[in-house]
Amino acid sequence: MTSVEDWWASGQRVDVELDGARRAVFLRRTGSGPTVTLLHGFPSSSHDWAKVAPALAGRHALLMPDFLGFGASEKPTNHDYSLHEQADLVEAVWEMEGVTATAIVAHDYAVSVTQELLARRAEGTLAVDLVAIHLLNGGLYPDVHRPQPVQEALLDPEQGPQLSAALTEEALLAALRPTFAEGYDAAADSAAIWRALSRDGGHRILHLLIRYMKDRREHETRWIGALEATDVRLAFVWGMLDPVSGAHMAERIRERLPRAPFVALDDVGHWPPLEAPALVAEALLSA
């Protein structure tokens, strides 16, 4: 797999305007053909797609940004991070790149960003045509989502800042371990997540980034409504052993969206792009 450092070297930081401020956002581009925008999860970065991108790039132009506060993008402190702002970031990248139509592939955190983009499309305010949506292991239904203890602790007003201040690579790797399928060697992937997270001190703002879980609860009606009412083609690729959003979330999705294609990865945990990139690429290309 391409190292995080090589991934950064092959992309660039671009300036976008978010809420009246210029922000530096990392963007990796590769491939040619119809555009696909790949959006990453928490607490990682666009590097999550490094194992999947080569299989897609022969048929698609890929756009892979790091969200604000993640990876090689700017990481402002004392900032009110929100999923709405991350949706603004995606729209700003599309405008800058001249994108008029794109498919979206979204994992984890990014499924909620995608739901907000679907809501904007339903309102008629989205300038880009969404041709297809592929969703992987995310908290689409907050009442079914099962956050890890460390996520709950980060969300606590007192514990969160203390946990961010004290976080080490060893502690992060220990927290990530249960989210991968048992038997999968996650050492290299977890180390890459740490390098992306800790760049520019990003691990010190985790208690700010985790607020997305509050966003999900606050905007649950809007986002579930947008997902279930959309006429955009939806498809799901799901790691069923994920303790956070695995088989229990899959059951709800199949109940509420029974016509959407659903690829169940029975031996995969929370991280399909890392644990089973060939299966993910196959599912995306055949959807």
Short mmCIF file of C-alpha atoms in Angstrom, two decimals:
data_model
loop_
_atom_site.label_atom_id
_atom_site.label_comp_id
_atom_site.label_asym_id
_atom_site.label_seq_id
_atom_site.Cartn_x
_atom_site.Cartn_y
_atom_site.Cartn_z
CA MET A 1 0.00 0.00 0.00
CA THR A 2 1.12 3.54 -0.72
CA SER A 3 2.56 5.07 2.45
CA VAL A 4 0.86 8.07 4.02
CA GLU A 5 3.90 10.18 3.17
CA ASP A 6 3.85 9.14 -0.49
CA TRP A 7 0.10 9.73 -0.56
CA TRP A 8 0.62 13.30 0.63
CA ALA A 9 3.44 13.83 -1.86
CA SER A 10 1.18 12.79 -4.74
CA GLY A 11 -1.60 15.21 -3.76
CA GLN A 12 -1.72 18.88 -2.91
CA ARG A 13 -3.21 21.35 -0.48
CA VAL A 14 -5.73 23.68 -2.08
CA ASP A 15 -7.42 26.72 -0.62
CA VAL A 16 -11.19 26.73 -0.21
CA GLU A 17 -13.47 29.20 1.52
CA LEU A 18 -15.47 27.86 4.46
CA ASP A 19 -17.71 30.16 6.46
CA GLY A 20 -15.79 33.23 5.30
CA ALA A 21 -12.33 31.81 6.09
CA ARG A 22 -9.72 30.45 3.70
CA ARG A 23 -8.79 26.91 4.64
CA ALA A 24 -6.08 24.63 3.27
CA VAL A 25 -7.56 21.29 2.23
CA PHE A 26 -5.60 18.27 1.05
CA LEU A 27 -6.83 16.78 -2.23
CA ARG A 28 -5.63 13.68 -4.02
CA ARG A 29 -6.59 13.29 -7.68
CA THR A 30 -6.00 10.29 -9.89
CA GLY A 31 -7.50 8.40 -12.83
CA SER A 32 -9.69 9.40 -15.75
CA GLY A 33 -13.31 8.97 -16.71
CA PRO A 34 -16.56 9.81 -14.92
CA THR A 35 -15.87 11.44 -11.57
CA VAL A 36 -16.09 9.55 -8.29
CA THR A 37 -15.63 11.40 -5.00
CA LEU A 38 -14.34 9.19 -2.19
CA LEU A 39 -14.93 10.49 1.34
CA HIS A 40 -13.20 9.09 4.42
CA GLY A 41 -14.18 8.28 7.98
CA PHE A 42 -13.21 9.17 11.54
CA PRO A 43 -10.48 9.55 12.75
CA SER A 44 -8.58 8.81 9.56
CA SER A 45 -8.05 10.45 6.17
CA SER A 46 -8.26 10.01 2.42
CA HIS A 47 -5.35 7.59 2.72
CA ASP A 48 -7.99 5.00 3.66
CA TRP A 49 -8.67 4.75 -0.08
CA ALA A 50 -5.06 4.01 -1.06
CA LYS A 51 -5.71 0.28 -1.50
CA VAL A 52 -8.95 0.79 -3.45
CA ALA A 53 -8.00 3.69 -5.73
CA PRO A 54 -5.73 1.80 -8.16
CA ALA A 55 -8.56 -0.55 -9.17
CA LEU A 56 -10.96 2.36 -9.76
CA ALA A 57 -8.60 4.81 -11.44
CA GLY A 58 -8.58 2.98 -14.77
CA ARG A 59 -12.26 3.78 -15.27
CA HIS A 60 -12.88 6.86 -13.13
CA ALA A 61 -11.44 10.23 -12.23
CA LEU A 62 -11.10 10.08 -8.46
CA LEU A 63 -11.28 13.00 -6.04
CA MET A 64 -10.20 12.20 -2.49
CA PRO A 65 -10.12 15.13 -0.05
CA ASP A 66 -9.22 15.17 3.60
CA PHE A 67 -11.96 16.77 5.67
CA LEU A 68 -11.11 19.86 7.69
CA GLY A 69 -9.30 18.79 10.85
CA PHE A 70 -8.19 15.46 9.35
CA GLY A 71 -5.12 14.10 7.57
CA ALA A 72 -3.12 16.73 5.70
CA SER A 73 -5.88 19.35 5.71
CA GLU A 74 -5.74 22.37 7.99
CA LYS A 75 -6.56 21.61 11.63
CA PRO A 76 -7.80 24.77 13.31
CA THR A 77 -8.04 24.68 17.09
CA ASN A 78 -10.93 26.16 19.06
CA HIS A 79 -13.06 25.56 15.98
CA ASP A 80 -16.71 24.54 15.84
CA TYR A 81 -16.39 21.52 13.55
CA SER A 82 -19.60 20.29 11.95
CA LEU A 83 -20.78 17.86 9.32
CA HIS A 84 -22.52 20.75 7.56
CA GLU A 85 -19.16 22.48 7.17
CA GLN A 86 -17.62 19.30 5.79
CA ALA A 87 -20.43 19.17 3.22
CA ASP A 88 -19.54 22.77 2.35
CA LEU A 89 -15.94 21.62 1.90
CA VAL A 90 -16.99 18.89 -0.54
CA GLU A 91 -19.06 21.38 -2.52
CA ALA A 92 -16.14 23.83 -2.58
CA VAL A 93 -13.83 21.13 -3.93
CA TRP A 94 -16.34 20.26 -6.64
CA GLU A 95 -16.66 23.90 -7.65
CA MET A 96 -12.91 24.36 -7.76
CA GLU A 97 -12.47 21.21 -9.86
CA GLY A 98 -15.32 22.09 -12.23
CA VAL A 99 -17.30 18.98 -11.30
CA THR A 100 -20.87 18.95 -12.61
CA ALA A 101 -21.69 15.30 -11.89
CA THR A 102 -20.17 12.70 -9.59
CA ALA A 103 -20.75 9.45 -7.78
CA ILE A 104 -19.92 9.41 -4.07
CA VAL A 105 -18.27 6.63 -2.11
CA ALA A 106 -18.52 7.39 1.61
CA HIS A 107 -17.31 5.53 4.69
CA ASP A 108 -18.18 6.01 8.36
CA TYR A 109 -18.19 9.75 9.27
CA ALA A 110 -18.65 10.61 5.61
CA VAL A 111 -22.01 8.84 5.29
CA SER A 112 -23.51 11.70 7.32
CA VAL A 113 -21.81 14.30 5.14
CA THR A 114 -23.35 12.51 2.18
CA GLN A 115 -26.79 12.54 3.80
CA GLU A 116 -26.49 16.32 4.17
CA LEU A 117 -25.55 16.60 0.49
CA LEU A 118 -28.62 14.52 -0.38
CA ALA A 119 -30.76 16.86 1.74
CA ARG A 120 -29.38 19.86 -0.15
CA ARG A 121 -30.10 18.12 -3.43
CA ALA A 122 -33.70 17.55 -2.31
CA GLU A 123 -33.97 21.25 -1.51
CA GLY A 124 -32.65 22.18 -4.94
CA THR A 125 -29.54 23.93 -3.61
CA LEU A 126 -26.89 21.43 -4.73
CA ALA A 127 -25.16 22.48 -7.95
CA VAL A 128 -23.69 19.05 -8.72
CA ASP A 129 -25.63 16.07 -10.05
CA LEU A 130 -25.22 13.03 -7.81
CA VAL A 131 -25.29 10.05 -10.13
CA ALA A 132 -24.84 7.31 -7.51
CA ILE A 133 -24.14 6.92 -3.80
CA HIS A 134 -22.14 4.02 -2.34
CA LEU A 135 -22.14 3.82 1.45
CA LEU A 136 -19.83 1.78 3.68
CA ASN A 137 -20.17 1.15 7.43
CA GLY A 138 -21.52 4.37 8.87
CA GLY A 139 -24.05 5.57 11.40
CA LEU A 140 -26.93 6.25 9.04
CA TYR A 141 -29.43 5.57 11.83
CA PRO A 142 -28.13 7.12 15.07
CA ASP A 143 -30.36 5.02 17.32
CA VAL A 144 -28.67 1.85 16.01
CA HIS A 145 -25.12 3.23 16.05
CA ARG A 146 -22.94 1.71 18.81
CA PRO A 147 -20.01 4.04 19.49
CA GLN A 148 -16.89 2.69 21.14
CA PRO A 149 -16.21 3.71 24.76
CA VAL A 150 -13.41 6.03 23.66
CA GLN A 151 -15.84 7.89 21.40
CA GLU A 152 -18.28 8.40 24.25
CA ALA A 153 -15.43 9.61 26.47
CA LEU A 154 -14.23 12.07 23.84
CA LEU A 155 -17.74 13.49 23.63
CA ASP A 156 -17.83 14.20 27.37
CA PRO A 157 -17.13 17.92 28.07
CA GLU A 158 -14.68 17.10 30.87
CA GLN A 159 -13.14 13.84 29.75
CA GLY A 160 -12.85 14.74 26.06
CA PRO A 161 -10.20 17.49 26.25
CA GLN A 162 -8.22 15.48 28.79
CA LEU A 163 -8.28 12.39 26.59
CA SER A 164 -7.17 14.35 23.52
CA ALA A 165 -4.33 15.95 25.49
CA ALA A 166 -3.07 12.58 26.73
CA LEU A 167 -3.63 10.48 23.59
CA THR A 168 -0.68 8.40 22.42
CA GLU A 169 -0.15 6.18 19.41
CA GLU A 170 -0.37 3.10 21.62
CA ALA A 171 -3.69 4.24 23.08
CA LEU A 172 -5.16 4.93 19.65
CA LEU A 173 -4.04 1.56 18.30
CA ALA A 174 -5.62 -0.16 21.29
CA ALA A 175 -8.88 1.71 20.68
CA LEU A 176 -8.90 0.84 16.97
CA ARG A 177 -8.09 -2.85 17.41
CA PRO A 178 -11.65 -4.00 18.27
CA THR A 179 -13.07 -2.26 15.20
CA PHE A 180 -11.13 -4.50 12.80
CA ALA A 181 -12.19 -8.09 12.21
CA GLU A 182 -10.57 -10.59 14.56
CA GLY A 183 -7.57 -12.17 12.88
CA TYR A 184 -6.89 -9.22 10.59
CA ASP A 185 -3.41 -7.74 11.05
CA ALA A 186 -4.28 -4.08 11.51
CA ALA A 187 -0.84 -2.88 12.64
CA ALA A 188 0.18 -1.13 9.41
CA ASP A 189 -3.26 0.38 8.82
CA SER A 190 -3.55 1.63 12.39
CA ALA A 191 -0.07 3.14 12.26
CA ALA A 192 -1.02 4.98 9.06
CA ILE A 193 -4.18 6.30 10.70
CA TRP A 194 -2.08 7.59 13.60
CA ARG A 195 0.40 9.35 11.30
CA ALA A 196 -2.43 11.09 9.46
CA LEU A 197 -4.25 11.94 12.66
CA SER A 198 -1.22 13.24 14.55
CA ARG A 199 0.06 15.42 11.71
CA ASP A 200 0.06 19.04 12.89
CA GLY A 201 -1.20 17.91 16.29
CA GLY A 202 -4.54 16.69 15.01
CA HIS A 203 -4.86 14.13 17.81
CA ARG A 204 -5.19 17.04 20.23
CA ILE A 205 -8.50 18.14 18.68
CA LEU A 206 -10.29 14.79 18.66
CA HIS A 207 -12.74 16.06 21.27
CA LEU A 208 -13.74 18.76 18.78
CA LEU A 209 -14.00 16.43 15.79
CA ILE A 210 -16.13 13.92 17.71
CA ARG A 211 -18.99 16.42 17.84
CA TYR A 212 -20.24 14.84 14.65
CA MET A 213 -22.10 12.35 16.84
CA LYS A 214 -24.13 15.24 18.26
CA ASP A 215 -24.75 16.50 14.72
CA ARG A 216 -26.18 13.11 13.78
CA ARG A 217 -28.65 13.17 16.62
CA GLU A 218 -29.62 16.80 16.06
CA HIS A 219 -30.24 16.37 12.33
CA GLU A 220 -31.49 12.78 12.40
CA THR A 221 -34.89 13.55 10.89
CA ARG A 222 -33.42 15.63 8.06
CA TRP A 223 -30.74 13.14 7.16
CA ILE A 224 -32.74 9.94 7.41
CA GLY A 225 -35.50 11.59 5.42
CA ALA A 226 -33.07 12.60 2.69
CA LEU A 227 -31.61 9.11 2.52
CA GLU A 228 -34.91 7.27 2.36
CA ALA A 229 -36.63 9.66 -0.06
CA THR A 230 -33.85 10.17 -2.58
CA ASP A 231 -34.10 9.03 -6.17
CA VAL A 232 -30.31 8.86 -6.45
CA ARG A 233 -29.13 5.30 -6.94
CA LEU A 234 -27.99 3.91 -3.58
CA ALA A 235 -25.78 0.88 -2.93
CA PHE A 236 -24.19 -0.49 0.21
CA VAL A 237 -20.93 -2.35 0.87
CA TRP A 238 -20.88 -3.45 4.50
CA GLY A 239 -18.43 -5.08 6.87
CA MET A 240 -20.71 -7.26 8.97
CA LEU A 241 -18.30 -7.80 11.88
CA ASP A 242 -18.11 -4.09 12.65
CA PRO A 243 -19.04 -3.58 16.34
CA VAL A 244 -19.95 0.06 15.69
CA SER A 245 -22.14 -0.07 12.58
CA GLY A 246 -22.06 -3.67 11.41
CA ALA A 247 -24.75 -6.34 11.14
CA HIS A 248 -27.10 -4.44 13.45
CA MET A 249 -26.97 -1.38 11.18
CA ALA A 250 -27.25 -3.60 8.10
CA GLU A 251 -30.50 -5.02 9.44
CA ARG A 252 -32.02 -1.53 9.68
CA ILE A 253 -30.78 -0.55 6.22
CA ARG A 254 -32.28 -3.65 4.63
CA GLU A 255 -35.54 -3.03 6.46
CA ARG A 256 -35.84 0.61 5.41
CA LEU A 257 -34.19 0.45 1.97
CA PRO A 258 -34.99 -3.07 0.75
CA ARG A 259 -34.49 -2.30 -2.94
CA ALA A 260 -30.97 -0.94 -2.60
CA PRO A 261 -28.19 -3.35 -3.61
CA PHE A 262 -26.40 -4.57 -0.49
CA VAL A 263 -23.05 -6.38 -0.52
CA ALA A 264 -22.42 -8.03 2.85
CA LEU A 265 -18.76 -8.65 3.65
CA ASP A 266 -19.23 -11.34 6.28
CA ASP A 267 -15.63 -11.53 7.48
CA VAL A 268 -14.88 -7.80 7.53
CA GLY A 269 -15.03 -5.28 10.35
CA HIS A 270 -15.46 -1.51 10.39
CA TRP A 271 -12.84 -0.79 7.72
CA PRO A 272 -13.76 -2.44 4.38
CA PRO A 273 -11.44 -0.19 2.30
CA LEU A 274 -8.51 -1.34 4.45
CA GLU A 275 -9.51 -4.91 5.30
CA ALA A 276 -10.96 -6.01 1.95
CA PRO A 277 -10.00 -3.49 -0.76
CA ALA A 278 -10.35 -5.94 -3.65
CA LEU A 279 -13.88 -6.86 -2.61
CA VAL A 280 -14.78 -3.20 -2.15
CA ALA A 281 -13.42 -2.26 -5.56
CA GLU A 282 -15.25 -5.17 -7.18
CA ALA A 283 -18.52 -4.13 -5.54
CA LEU A 284 -18.10 -0.50 -6.56
CA LEU A 285 -17.26 -1.30 -10.16
CA SER A 286 -20.14 -3.74 -10.55
CA ALA A 287 -22.84 -1.66 -8.83
#
